[in-house]
CSV table of C-alpha atoms in Angstrom, one decimal:
chain,number,residue,atom,x,y,z
A,293,MET,CA,0.3,-0.1,0.4
A,294,LYS,CA,1.8,3.1,-1.0
A,295,HIS,CA,-0.1,5.7,0.9
A,296,ILE,CA,-2.0,5.3,4.2
A,297,ARG,CA,-5.4,7.0,3.2
A,298,TYR,CA,-6.8,9.4,5.5
A,299,LYS,CA,-9.2,7.4,7.3
A,300,PHE,CA,-6.7,6.0,9.0
A,301,LEU,CA,-4.6,9.3,10.1
A,302,TRP,CA,-5.7,8.5,13.7
A,303,LEU,CA,-4.1,5.2,13.1
A,304,VAL,CA,-0.9,6.4,12.0
A,305,ALA,CA,-0.6,8.6,14.9
A,306,LEU,CA,-1.4,5.9,17.1
A,307,VAL,CA,1.8,3.8,15.8
A,308,LEU,CA,3.3,7.4,16.6
A,309,ALA,CA,2.4,7.3,19.9
A,310,PHE,CA,4.3,3.3,20.2
A,311,SER,CA,0.6,1.6,20.6
A,312,SER,CA,-0.1,0.1,17.7
A,313,CYS,CA,1.6,-2.4,15.0
A,314,LYS,CA,1.1,-3.2,11.5
A,315,LYS,CA,-1.9,-5.4,12.0
A,316,THR,CA,-3.8,-2.7,13.4
A,317,LEU,CA,-3.3,-0.7,10.1
A,318,GLU,CA,-4.6,-3.6,7.9
A,319,ILE,CA,-8.2,-1.8,6.8
A,320,ASP,CA,-9.6,-1.7,3.7
A,321,PRO,CA,-9.0,1.0,2.5
A,322,ARG,CA,-11.5,1.6,-0.7
A,323,GLN,CA,-13.6,4.9,0.8
A,324,SER,CA,-10.7,6.9,2.4
A,325,ILE,CA,-8.5,9.7,0.9
A,326,ASP,CA,-5.1,9.8,0.1
A,327,ILE,CA,-3.4,11.8,3.0
A,328,LYS,CA,-1.5,13.9,0.1
A,329,ASP,CA,-5.4,15.3,-0.6
A,330,ALA,CA,-6.1,15.3,3.1
A,331,PHE,CA,-4.3,18.9,3.8
A,332,SER,CA,-4.8,20.3,0.3
A,333,SER,CA,-6.7,22.5,0.8
A,334,ARG,CA,-7.6,26.0,2.9
A,335,ASP,CA,-10.5,24.4,3.9
A,336,ASN,CA,-8.7,21.4,5.0
A,337,ILE,CA,-5.6,22.7,7.0
A,338,ASN,CA,-8.5,25.1,8.9
A,339,ALA,CA,-10.5,22.0,9.8
A,340,ALA,CA,-7.4,19.8,10.9
A,341,ILE,CA,-6.1,22.9,13.4
A,342,THR,CA,-9.7,23.2,14.6
A,343,GLY,CA,-9.6,19.8,15.3
A,344,ILE,CA,-5.9,19.8,17.5
A,345,TYR,CA,-7.4,22.4,19.1
A,346,GLY,CA,-10.3,20.2,20.1
A,347,ARG,CA,-7.7,17.7,21.5
A,348,LEU,CA,-6.9,20.0,24.4
A,349,LYS,CA,-10.4,19.9,25.3
A,350,ASN,CA,-10.1,16.0,26.1
A,351,LEU,CA,-10.8,15.1,29.9
A,352,ARG,CA,-7.3,13.4,30.0
A,353,VAL,CA,-6.0,16.7,28.9
A,354,TYR,CA,-7.5,20.2,29.7
A,355,GLY,CA,-10.7,18.9,30.1
A,356,ARG,CA,-10.0,17.6,33.4
A,357,ASP,CA,-6.6,16.1,33.9
A,358,LEU,CA,-3.9,18.8,33.2
A,359,ILE,CA,-6.3,21.0,35.7
A,360,ALA,CA,-7.3,18.5,38.8
A,361,LEU,CA,-4.5,16.5,39.1
A,362,PRO,CA,-1.9,18.9,40.1
A,363,GLU,CA,-3.6,20.1,42.9
A,364,ALA,CA,-4.6,16.4,43.8
A,365,LEU,CA,-1.4,15.1,43.3
A,366,ALA,CA,0.2,17.9,45.4
A,367,ASP,CA,-0.6,19.6,48.8
A,368,ASN,CA,-3.5,21.7,47.5
A,369,GLY,CA,-6.3,18.9,47.4
A,370,PHE,CA,-8.4,17.2,50.3
A,371,VAL,CA,-10.6,14.5,48.5
A,372,THR,CA,-14.1,14.8,49.6
A,373,GLN,CA,-14.6,10.8,48.4
A,374,LYS,CA,-18.2,11.8,47.5
A,375,SER,CA,-18.0,10.2,44.1
A,376,GLY,CA,-14.6,7.8,44.4
A,377,ARG,CA,-12.4,9.8,42.2
A,378,LEU,CA,-9.1,11.2,42.9
A,379,ILE,CA,-8.7,9.4,45.8
A,380,GLY,CA,-5.5,7.6,44.6
A,381,GLU,CA,-4.0,10.6,43.3
A,382,THR,CA,-4.7,12.6,46.5
A,383,ILE,CA,-2.2,10.3,48.2
A,384,ASN,CA,0.0,9.2,45.5
A,385,ASN,CA,-0.8,5.6,45.1
A,386,PRO,CA,2.0,4.1,42.8
A,387,GLY,CA,0.2,4.3,39.3
A,388,ALA,CA,-2.1,7.1,40.5
A,389,HIS,CA,-1.2,9.7,38.3
A,390,PHE,CA,-2.0,11.0,35.0
A,391,THR,CA,-3.1,8.1,32.8
A,392,GLY,CA,-2.0,6.5,29.2
A,393,GLY,CA,-4.9,8.7,27.7
A,394,LEU,CA,-2.7,11.7,28.4
A,395,TYR,CA,-0.2,10.2,26.3
A,396,GLN,CA,-1.8,8.9,23.4
A,397,GLN,CA,-4.0,12.5,22.9
A,398,SER,CA,-0.7,14.2,23.0
A,399,TYR,CA,1.4,12.1,20.1
A,400,TYR,CA,-2.0,11.7,18.5
A,401,ALA,CA,-2.1,15.8,18.4
A,402,ILE,CA,1.7,16.0,17.5
A,403,ALA,CA,1.4,13.4,14.6
A,404,GLU,CA,-1.2,16.0,13.0
A,405,ILE,CA,0.6,18.6,13.7
A,406,ASN,CA,3.7,17.2,11.9
A,407,LEU,CA,1.9,16.4,9.0
A,408,ALA,CA,0.0,19.4,8.3
A,409,LEU,CA,3.3,21.5,9.0
A,410,ALA,CA,4.5,19.4,6.1
A,411,ALA,CA,1.6,20.0,3.7
A,412,ILE,CA,1.5,23.6,4.3
A,413,PRO,CA,4.3,24.8,1.8
A,414,SER,CA,2.3,23.4,-1.0
A,415,VAL,CA,-1.8,24.0,-0.3
A,416,GLN,CA,-3.5,26.2,-3.0
A,417,GLY,CA,-6.2,27.6,-2.9
A,418,THR,CA,-8.6,30.1,-4.9
A,419,PRO,CA,-8.3,33.0,-3.9
A,420,ALA,CA,-4.5,32.3,-3.7
A,421,ILE,CA,-2.8,31.7,0.1
A,422,THR,CA,-0.9,34.9,0.8
A,423,GLN,CA,2.1,33.8,3.2
A,424,ALA,CA,0.1,35.8,5.8
A,425,GLU,CA,-2.1,32.7,6.0
A,426,ARG,CA,0.9,29.8,6.0
A,427,ASP,CA,2.3,32.0,8.4
A,428,ASN,CA,-0.6,31.7,10.8
A,429,TRP,CA,-1.1,28.3,10.0
A,430,GLU,CA,2.3,27.2,11.2
A,431,GLY,CA,2.6,29.4,13.8
A,432,GLN,CA,0.0,28.4,15.4
A,433,LEU,CA,0.6,24.5,15.0
A,434,ARG,CA,4.3,24.9,16.6
A,435,PHE,CA,2.5,26.7,19.6
A,436,LEU,CA,0.3,23.6,19.9
A,437,ARG,CA,3.6,21.4,19.3
A,438,ALA,CA,5.5,23.5,21.8
A,439,LEU,CA,2.4,23.2,24.4
A,440,PHE,CA,1.9,19.6,23.8
A,441,LEU,CA,5.5,18.7,24.1
A,442,HIS,CA,5.9,20.6,27.3
A,443,ASN,CA,3.1,18.6,29.3
A,444,LEU,CA,4.3,15.6,28.4
A,445,VAL,CA,7.9,16.1,29.2
A,446,ARG,CA,7.3,17.9,32.3
A,447,VAL,CA,4.7,14.8,33.3
A,448,TYR,CA,7.1,11.8,32.0
A,449,ALA,CA,10.2,13.3,33.1
A,450,TYR,CA,12.5,15.3,35.6
A,451,ASP,CA,12.7,18.7,34.6
A,452,PRO,CA,16.0,20.3,33.8
A,453,GLY,CA,18.5,19.9,36.1
A,454,MET,CA,16.6,17.7,38.5
A,455,GLY,CA,16.9,14.4,37.8
A,456,VAL,CA,17.4,12.1,40.7
A,457,ALA,CA,20.5,10.1,40.6
A,458,GLY,CA,20.0,6.3,39.7
A,459,GLN,CA,16.4,7.1,38.9
A,460,ASP,CA,16.8,9.2,36.1
A,461,ARG,CA,16.1,7.6,32.9
A,462,GLY,CA,15.6,10.6,30.2
A,463,GLY,CA,13.1,12.4,28.6
A,464,ILE,CA,10.1,11.2,26.1
A,465,PRO,CA,10.2,10.0,22.4
A,466,ILE,CA,10.2,12.6,20.1
A,467,THR,CA,9.6,12.6,16.3
A,468,LEU,CA,9.3,15.5,14.3
A,469,SER,CA,7.9,14.1,11.3
A,470,THR,CA,4.6,11.4,10.4
A,471,PRO,CA,5.2,9.0,8.2
A,472,THR,CA,2.5,8.0,5.7
A,473,THR,CA,3.3,4.4,4.7
A,474,VAL,CA,2.8,1.3,7.1
A,475,GLU,CA,6.4,0.6,6.8
A,476,GLU,CA,7.5,3.7,7.2
A,477,ALA,CA,5.4,4.2,10.6
A,478,VAL,CA,6.7,0.9,11.8
A,479,LYS,CA,10.3,2.3,12.0
A,480,VAL,CA,9.1,5.7,14.1
A,481,LEU,CA,9.3,3.9,17.5
A,482,GLY,CA,11.7,5.5,18.7
A,483,PRO,CA,13.8,5.3,22.3
A,484,ARG,CA,13.3,8.1,25.1
A,485,VAL,CA,15.5,11.8,24.2
A,486,THR,CA,17.2,13.7,26.9
A,487,VAL,CA,15.1,16.0,28.3
A,488,ASP,CA,17.5,19.1,26.8
A,489,SER,CA,17.1,17.9,23.4
A,490,ILE,CA,13.1,18.3,23.9
A,491,TYR,CA,13.6,21.3,25.2
A,492,ASN,CA,15.5,22.6,22.1
A,493,VAL,CA,12.9,21.2,19.9
A,494,ILE,CA,9.9,24.0,22.4
A,495,TYR,CA,12.5,26.5,21.8
A,496,ASN,CA,12.5,26.4,18.3
A,497,ASP,CA,8.7,25.9,17.8
A,498,LEU,CA,8.1,28.7,19.8
A,499,ASN,CA,10.6,31.0,18.6
A,500,ARG,CA,9.4,30.1,14.9
A,501,ALA,CA,5.5,30.9,16.5
A,502,ASN,CA,6.9,34.1,17.7
A,503,THR,CA,7.8,35.1,14.7
A,504,GLN,CA,5.0,34.2,12.4
A,505,LEU,CA,2.1,34.8,14.6
A,506,ALA,CA,0.2,38.0,14.8
A,507,ASN,CA,-1.5,40.2,17.4
A,508,SER,CA,-4.9,41.2,17.4
A,509,SER,CA,-7.4,43.0,19.5
A,510,SER,CA,-9.9,40.0,18.9
A,511,ALA,CA,-7.3,37.9,21.2
A,512,SER,CA,-8.1,39.9,24.3
A,513,VAL,CA,-11.9,38.7,23.6
A,514,PHE,CA,-11.4,35.1,22.2
A,515,PRO,CA,-7.9,34.0,23.3
A,516,GLN,CA,-8.7,30.5,22.2
A,517,PHE,CA,-6.5,30.8,18.9
A,518,ALA,CA,-2.2,31.2,19.5
A,519,THR,CA,-1.4,34.6,19.1
A,520,LYS,CA,2.4,36.0,19.6
A,521,VAL,CA,1.8,37.2,23.1
A,522,ALA,CA,0.3,33.4,24.1
A,523,ALA,CA,3.6,32.1,22.7
A,524,GLN,CA,5.8,34.5,24.7
A,525,ALA,CA,4.0,33.6,27.6
A,526,LEU,CA,4.4,30.2,26.9
A,527,PHE,CA,8.1,30.8,26.0
A,528,SER,CA,8.3,32.4,29.7
A,529,ARG,CA,7.3,29.1,31.0
A,530,VAL,CA,9.6,26.6,29.4
A,531,ALA,CA,12.0,29.0,30.2
A,532,LEU,CA,11.6,29.2,33.9
A,533,TYR,CA,11.1,24.8,34.1
A,534,ARG,CA,14.3,24.7,31.7
A,535,ARG,CA,16.3,27.7,34.5
A,536,ASP,CA,16.7,29.5,31.7
A,537,TYR,CA,16.4,32.6,33.7
A,538,THR,CA,17.7,35.0,30.7
A,539,ASN,CA,14.7,33.8,28.4
A,540,CYS,CA,12.2,33.8,31.0
A,541,LYS,CA,12.7,37.5,31.5
A,542,ARG,CA,13.4,38.3,27.8
A,543,TRP,CA,9.6,36.6,27.0
A,544,ALA,CA,8.0,37.8,29.9
A,545,ASP,CA,9.0,41.1,28.8
A,546,SER,CA,7.7,41.3,25.4
A,547,ALA,CA,4.3,39.8,26.8
A,548,ILE,CA,3.7,42.2,29.9
A,549,ASN,CA,4.5,45.1,27.1
A,550,PHE,CA,1.7,44.2,25.0
A,551,ALA,CA,-0.5,42.3,27.6
A,552,GLY,CA,0.0,43.9,31.0
A,553,SER,CA,-2.8,45.7,31.1
A,554,ARG,CA,-5.4,42.8,31.1
A,555,LEU,CA,-4.3,42.2,35.0
A,556,VAL,CA,-7.4,43.2,36.3
A,557,THR,CA,-7.5,45.1,40.1
A,558,ALA,CA,-8.7,43.5,43.1
A,559,SER,CA,-12.7,44.7,42.6
A,560,SER,CA,-12.8,42.3,39.3
A,561,VAL,CA,-10.9,39.2,40.3
A,562,VAL,CA,-14.4,37.2,40.7
A,563,GLN,CA,-15.9,38.5,37.8
A,564,SER,CA,-13.1,38.0,35.6
A,565,TRP,CA,-14.2,34.1,36.7
A,566,ARG,CA,-17.4,34.6,36.1
A,567,ASN,CA,-17.3,35.8,32.8
A,568,PRO,CA,-17.3,33.3,29.4
A,569,VAL,CA,-14.0,34.5,28.6
A,570,HIS,CA,-11.3,35.1,31.3
A,571,SER,CA,-10.3,39.0,31.1
A,572,GLU,CA,-6.6,37.9,31.3
A,573,SER,CA,-6.1,35.4,29.5
A,574,LEU,CA,-3.7,35.3,27.1
A,575,PHE,CA,-4.8,31.2,25.8
A,576,GLU,CA,-7.9,29.7,26.9
A,577,ILE,CA,-9.9,26.2,25.8
A,578,ARG,CA,-12.8,27.7,24.4
A,579,PHE,CA,-16.0,25.3,25.0
A,580,ALA,CA,-18.7,26.9,23.0
A,581,ASN,CA,-21.7,24.2,22.7
A,582,GLN,CA,-23.1,21.6,24.6
A,583,ALA,CA,-22.1,19.0,22.2
A,584,GLU,CA,-18.5,19.8,23.7
A,585,ASN,CA,-19.9,19.4,27.5
A,586,ASN,CA,-17.5,16.6,29.5
A,587,GLY,CA,-20.4,15.9,31.7
A,588,VAL,CA,-21.6,15.9,35.1
A,589,ASN,CA,-18.7,13.1,36.0
A,590,GLU,CA,-15.6,14.6,35.9
A,591,SER,CA,-15.7,18.4,34.6
A,592,PRO,CA,-13.5,21.1,36.3
A,593,GLN,CA,-16.8,22.4,37.8
A,594,THR,CA,-18.0,19.0,39.3
A,595,THR,CA,-14.4,18.3,40.3
A,596,PHE,CA,-14.1,21.2,42.9
A,597,THR,CA,-17.6,22.0,43.4
A,598,THR,CA,-21.2,21.0,44.2
A,599,LEU,CA,-22.6,24.1,43.5
A,600,LEU,CA,-24.3,25.3,40.2
A,601,ILE,CA,-25.2,28.7,41.3
A,602,PRO,CA,-22.7,30.9,42.9
A,603,GLY,CA,-24.0,32.1,47.0
A,604,ASN,CA,-26.4,29.1,46.6
A,605,PRO,CA,-25.6,26.2,48.2
A,606,GLY,CA,-29.3,25.1,47.9
A,607,VAL,CA,-29.0,23.8,44.1
A,608,VAL,CA,-26.9,20.9,44.3
A,609,GLY,CA,-24.7,20.2,41.1
A,610,GLY,CA,-21.5,18.6,40.6
A,611,PHE,CA,-19.8,16.3,43.2
A,612,GLY,CA,-16.8,18.9,44.5
A,613,ASP,CA,-14.4,16.2,44.9
A,614,LEU,CA,-11.4,18.3,45.8
A,615,VAL,CA,-11.6,20.7,47.8
A,616,PRO,CA,-9.0,23.1,49.8
A,617,PRO,CA,-7.2,21.3,53.1
A,618,PRO,CA,-7.3,23.4,56.2
A,619,ALA,CA,-3.6,25.0,55.2
A,620,LEU,CA,-4.2,26.4,51.7
A,621,ARG,CA,-7.6,27.8,53.7
A,622,THR,CA,-5.5,29.8,56.2
A,623,GLU,CA,-2.8,30.9,53.2
A,624,LEU,CA,-6.2,32.2,51.2
A,625,GLY,CA,-7.6,34.0,54.5
A,626,ILE,CA,-10.8,32.0,55.0
A,627,ALA,CA,-11.2,31.1,58.3
A,628,GLY,CA,-13.7,28.8,60.0
A,629,ALA,CA,-14.4,25.0,60.8
A,630,PHE,CA,-13.4,22.8,57.8
A,631,GLY,CA,-16.4,20.4,57.6
A,632,PRO,CA,-18.9,20.7,58.0
A,633,ALA,CA,-17.7,24.1,56.6
A,634,THR,CA,-18.4,27.7,57.8
A,635,ILE,CA,-16.8,31.0,57.0
A,636,THR,CA,-16.4,33.0,59.8
A,637,SER,CA,-13.9,35.8,58.2
A,638,ARG,CA,-11.7,36.8,55.0
A,639,THR,CA,-9.4,38.7,54.8
A,640,ASP,CA,-8.6,41.1,52.1
A,641,ASP,CA,-7.6,39.1,49.4
A,642,ALA,CA,-10.0,39.2,46.9
A,643,ARG,CA,-9.4,35.6,45.8
A,644,ASN,CA,-10.9,33.9,48.4
A,645,LEU,CA,-14.0,35.6,47.7
A,646,LEU,CA,-14.0,32.5,44.9
A,647,TYR,CA,-14.3,29.8,47.5
A,648,GLU,CA,-17.4,29.0,49.2
A,649,VAL,CA,-19.3,26.5,51.3
A,650,GLY,CA,-20.9,23.8,49.0
A,651,SER,CA,-24.4,22.1,49.1
A,652,PRO,CA,-24.5,19.9,52.1
A,653,ALA,CA,-26.6,17.6,49.4
A,654,ARG,CA,-23.7,15.5,48.9
A,655,GLY,CA,-22.7,14.8,52.3
A,656,THR,CA,-20.4,16.9,54.2
A,657,ALA,CA,-20.3,20.7,52.9
A,658,TYR,CA,-16.9,21.8,52.6
A,659,VAL,CA,-15.6,25.2,51.4
A,660,GLU,CA,-15.3,24.7,47.8
A,661,CYS,CA,-13.4,26.5,44.7
A,662,THR,CA,-16.1,27.9,41.9
A,663,LYS,CA,-13.8,29.3,39.5
A,664,PHE,CA,-15.6,27.3,37.2
A,665,ILE,CA,-19.0,27.5,37.9
A,666,GLY,CA,-21.1,27.3,34.5
A,667,LYS,CA,-19.7,30.8,33.6
A,668,ASN,CA,-20.9,30.2,30.2
A,669,GLY,CA,-24.0,29.8,30.5
A,670,PHE,CA,-24.2,25.9,31.2
A,671,PRO,CA,-22.9,23.5,33.7
A,672,ASN,CA,-19.5,22.0,33.0
A,673,LEU,CA,-19.1,23.6,29.9
A,674,ASP,CA,-16.4,26.6,31.3
A,675,ASN,CA,-13.8,27.8,29.1
A,676,ILE,CA,-10.2,26.9,30.4
A,677,PRO,CA,-7.2,29.1,30.9
A,678,VAL,CA,-4.1,27.4,30.2
A,679,ILE,CA,-1.9,30.8,30.4
A,680,ARG,CA,-3.1,34.4,32.2
A,681,ILE,CA,-0.9,37.1,32.6
A,682,PRO,CA,-0.3,37.3,36.2
A,683,GLU,CA,1.3,33.8,35.6
A,684,VAL,CA,3.5,35.9,33.1
A,685,PHE,CA,4.6,38.8,36.1
A,686,LEU,CA,5.1,36.0,38.2
A,687,ASN,CA,7.3,34.3,36.4
A,688,ARG,CA,9.2,37.2,35.9
A,689,ALA,CA,9.8,37.5,39.5
A,690,GLU,CA,10.8,34.6,40.0
A,691,ALA,CA,13.5,34.4,37.5
A,692,MET,CA,15.2,37.9,39.3
A,693,SER,CA,14.9,37.1,42.7
A,694,THR,CA,16.7,33.8,42.0
A,695,PRO,CA,20.3,33.1,43.3
A,696,GLY,CA,23.1,33.1,40.9
A,697,SER,CA,20.4,34.3,38.1
A,698,PRO,CA,22.1,36.0,35.1
A,699,VAL,CA,18.6,38.9,35.6
A,700,PHE,CA,19.1,38.7,39.4
A,701,ASP,CA,17.5,42.1,40.4
A,702,GLU,CA,15.5,42.0,43.6
A,703,THR,CA,14.4,45.2,43.4
A,704,ALA,CA,12.5,45.0,40.0
A,705,ALA,CA,11.5,41.3,41.6
A,706,ARG,CA,9.8,43.1,44.2
A,707,ASN,CA,8.4,45.2,41.8
A,708,ASP,CA,6.5,42.7,40.3
A,709,LEU,CA,5.0,41.1,43.3
A,710,ILE,CA,4.0,44.6,44.5
A,711,ARG,CA,2.0,45.0,41.2
A,712,LEU,CA,0.4,41.5,41.5
A,713,LYS,CA,-0.9,41.9,44.8
A,714,GLN,CA,-1.7,45.5,44.8
A,715,ASN,CA,-4.3,43.7,42.0
A,716,ARG,CA,-5.2,41.4,44.5
A,717,TYR,CA,-5.8,42.6,48.0
A,718,THR,CA,-8.4,45.7,48.8
A,719,SER,CA,-6.1,47.0,51.5
A,720,TYR,CA,-2.8,46.3,50.4
A,721,ALA,CA,-1.5,49.9,50.4
A,722,THR,CA,-2.2,49.6,54.3
A,723,SER,CA,-1.8,46.2,55.3
A,724,GLN,CA,1.0,44.8,53.0
A,725,GLN,CA,3.3,47.2,50.8
A,726,THR,CA,5.4,48.4,53.5
A,727,PHE,CA,6.4,44.7,54.6
A,728,ASP,CA,6.9,43.8,50.6
A,729,ALA,CA,8.6,46.4,50.2
A,730,GLY,CA,11.5,45.1,52.7
A,731,LEU,CA,12.1,41.7,51.2
A,732,THR,CA,15.3,40.2,50.2
A,733,GLY,CA,16.7,37.0,50.0
A,734,SER,CA,14.6,34.0,50.4
A,735,ALA,CA,12.3,36.1,51.8
A,736,LEU,CA,11.4,37.3,49.0
A,737,PHE,CA,11.3,34.5,46.5
A,738,GLU,CA,9.5,32.2,49.0
A,739,GLU,CA,6.6,35.1,49.2
A,740,ILE,CA,7.2,35.0,45.2
A,741,ILE,CA,6.7,31.2,45.2
A,742,ARG,CA,3.6,31.4,47.8
A,743,GLN,CA,1.3,33.9,45.5
A,744,ARG,CA,1.9,31.4,43.1
A,745,ARG,CA,0.0,29.1,44.9
A,746,LEU,CA,-2.9,31.4,45.9
A,747,GLU,CA,-3.0,32.8,42.2
A,748,PHE,CA,-3.5,30.0,40.7
A,749,ALA,CA,-4.7,27.1,43.2
A,750,TYR,CA,-6.8,24.5,41.0
A,751,GLU,CA,-5.9,25.9,37.4
A,752,GLY,CA,-3.3,22.8,37.3
A,753,HIS,CA,0.1,24.4,38.3
A,754,ARG,CA,1.0,23.5,42.0
A,755,PHE,CA,2.2,19.6,41.3
A,756,PHE,CA,4.4,21.0,38.9
A,757,ASP,CA,5.4,24.0,40.6
A,758,LEU,CA,7.0,21.7,43.9
A,759,LYS,CA,8.0,19.1,41.0
A,760,ARG,CA,10.5,21.8,39.2
A,761,LEU,CA,11.6,23.3,42.3
A,762,GLY,CA,12.6,19.7,43.9
A,763,ARG,CA,10.5,20.1,46.9
A,764,ASP,CA,8.8,17.4,49.0
A,765,ILE,CA,5.0,17.6,49.2
A,766,ILE,CA,4.6,17.9,52.7
A,767,ASN,CA,1.7,17.9,55.2
A,768,LYS,CA,-1.2,16.9,53.0
A,769,ALA,CA,-4.8,16.4,54.3
A,770,GLN,CA,-4.6,12.9,53.8
A,771,SER,CA,-1.3,12.5,55.7
A,772,ALA,CA,0.5,11.4,52.5
A,773,ASN,CA,4.0,13.0,52.3
A,774,LEU,CA,5.8,12.4,49.2
A,775,LEU,CA,9.3,13.0,49.0
A,776,TYR,CA,11.0,14.5,45.7
A,777,THR,CA,13.6,11.5,45.6
A,778,ASP,CA,10.3,9.0,45.5
A,779,PHE,CA,9.5,7.6,42.1
A,780,ARG,CA,6.3,8.5,42.1
A,781,ILE,CA,7.3,11.8,41.4
A,782,LEU,CA,6.6,10.7,37.7
A,783,ALA,CA,3.9,9.2,36.3
A,784,PRO,CA,4.5,5.6,34.4
A,785,PHE,CA,4.5,5.4,30.6
A,786,PRO,CA,1.1,3.3,29.7
A,787,VAL,CA,2.5,-0.5,29.7
A,788,ARG,CA,1.3,-1.2,26.1
A,789,GLU,CA,3.4,1.7,24.5
A,790,ALA,CA,6.6,0.2,27.5
A,791,ASP,CA,5.5,-3.2,26.1
A,792,LEU,CA,5.3,-2.8,22.1
A,793,ASN,CA,8.3,-0.5,22.4
A,794,PRO,CA,11.4,-1.7,23.5
A,795,GLY,CA,13.2,1.8,23.6
A,796,LEU,CA,10.5,3.0,26.0
A,797,LEU,CA,12.5,2.9,28.8
A,798,GLN,CA,9.4,2.7,31.5
A,799,ASN,CA,10.3,4.8,34.4
A,800,PHE,CA,12.2,3.9,38.0
A,801,GLY,CA,10.0,2.3,40.1
A,802,TYR,CA,7.3,0.9,37.9
């Protein structure tokens, strides 16, 4: 068979994901279309790119797991056991981590991206396709490939410079081209490559995306497509994980120069989460209609809260499987009984208004996170912010406050910290600013890390932040401490991928 047929695009990707074999591809091709034709038009390329964005909505990607599991695996989540979900994750049972679904969906997407990138130079259309169109397509695809690759490498491998001796077995498999024949597909079953080489690919993709993508006024309204500022913000994140503080600051500077004004004031913090599109989003995943609804079992809304309507515990919706433990409640400035929950007082941190006592209809009521609460007008259909502008400020502040950093500048780091806190605390000028202005050394650095925890609680950052810093996960509500040197810090590769690919060395301990 000279060409794999378009009907089998997903199967080719499956081989790329190290989960198939020749027999899987032996399917009657009579009603298929050649891959050489599948990306031959403007409409087909646009449809392919839309489909790749759609993979981000999968429950095993940002539909739930990349948002909820980093809270459960770290110290931000207490499992209520109301649905039986996330119990293993909160106590870090071996294998209770990210599943094969993330691995497979990500490699499917990467396969599709590779095919589309290869096709773009020869795509024809009427009217004629401009170079700007081709650049935009390629920029979006490179942004997406960088995002998928970074998520994979931070789940399945140690972060750069943070490997544990005797346990570090490298990065992840990668290919930058997707074959179009069975024979070629079988040959791509490759080994893990170094973490550094993965980051080199990500850097190259983001450099290209930054060159090719444009910024537009619509990005501030519907940031569901990659833009230049989104690529720069993602670059600042990736560089922070790589401990490349020069590039972290460089790209944070660029993103803040363009979009720093999107940082909302304390009076708008709650409303930003009630709007269909978050005011601070640089890139978010859009759920536009009920056909995309992830349902009442695992969506972020049902995972984090029992409420359907803010302030109304009399109307029950989801399960509220994961709630803030006492230590996080204290950090957020919420006082009162843990469960059955009460709130007796709050500090002036506007972010704690996004936490309310849930419904008792599912059992014991707890204080729950309401960041995802049907803001699109329907339950379980919330957009997912992936990158918000506060992260870029905190990335830069951390880069400048890290000892030994080539961009070390405590004054500038304090200024970023103060700017964020001015926009989060209603009485900041009188209650904290004088204290923060005197922060130096480890106290300054730790306050920046603390603000990351408070700002991005229940957005999928906490576990990855602790992991890249090499920190133990201590004093969890379930009394299940996890040392950084424990093999459970890394997720296992899916068993069938490791079995079919002898070069895919399984992570230590599994």
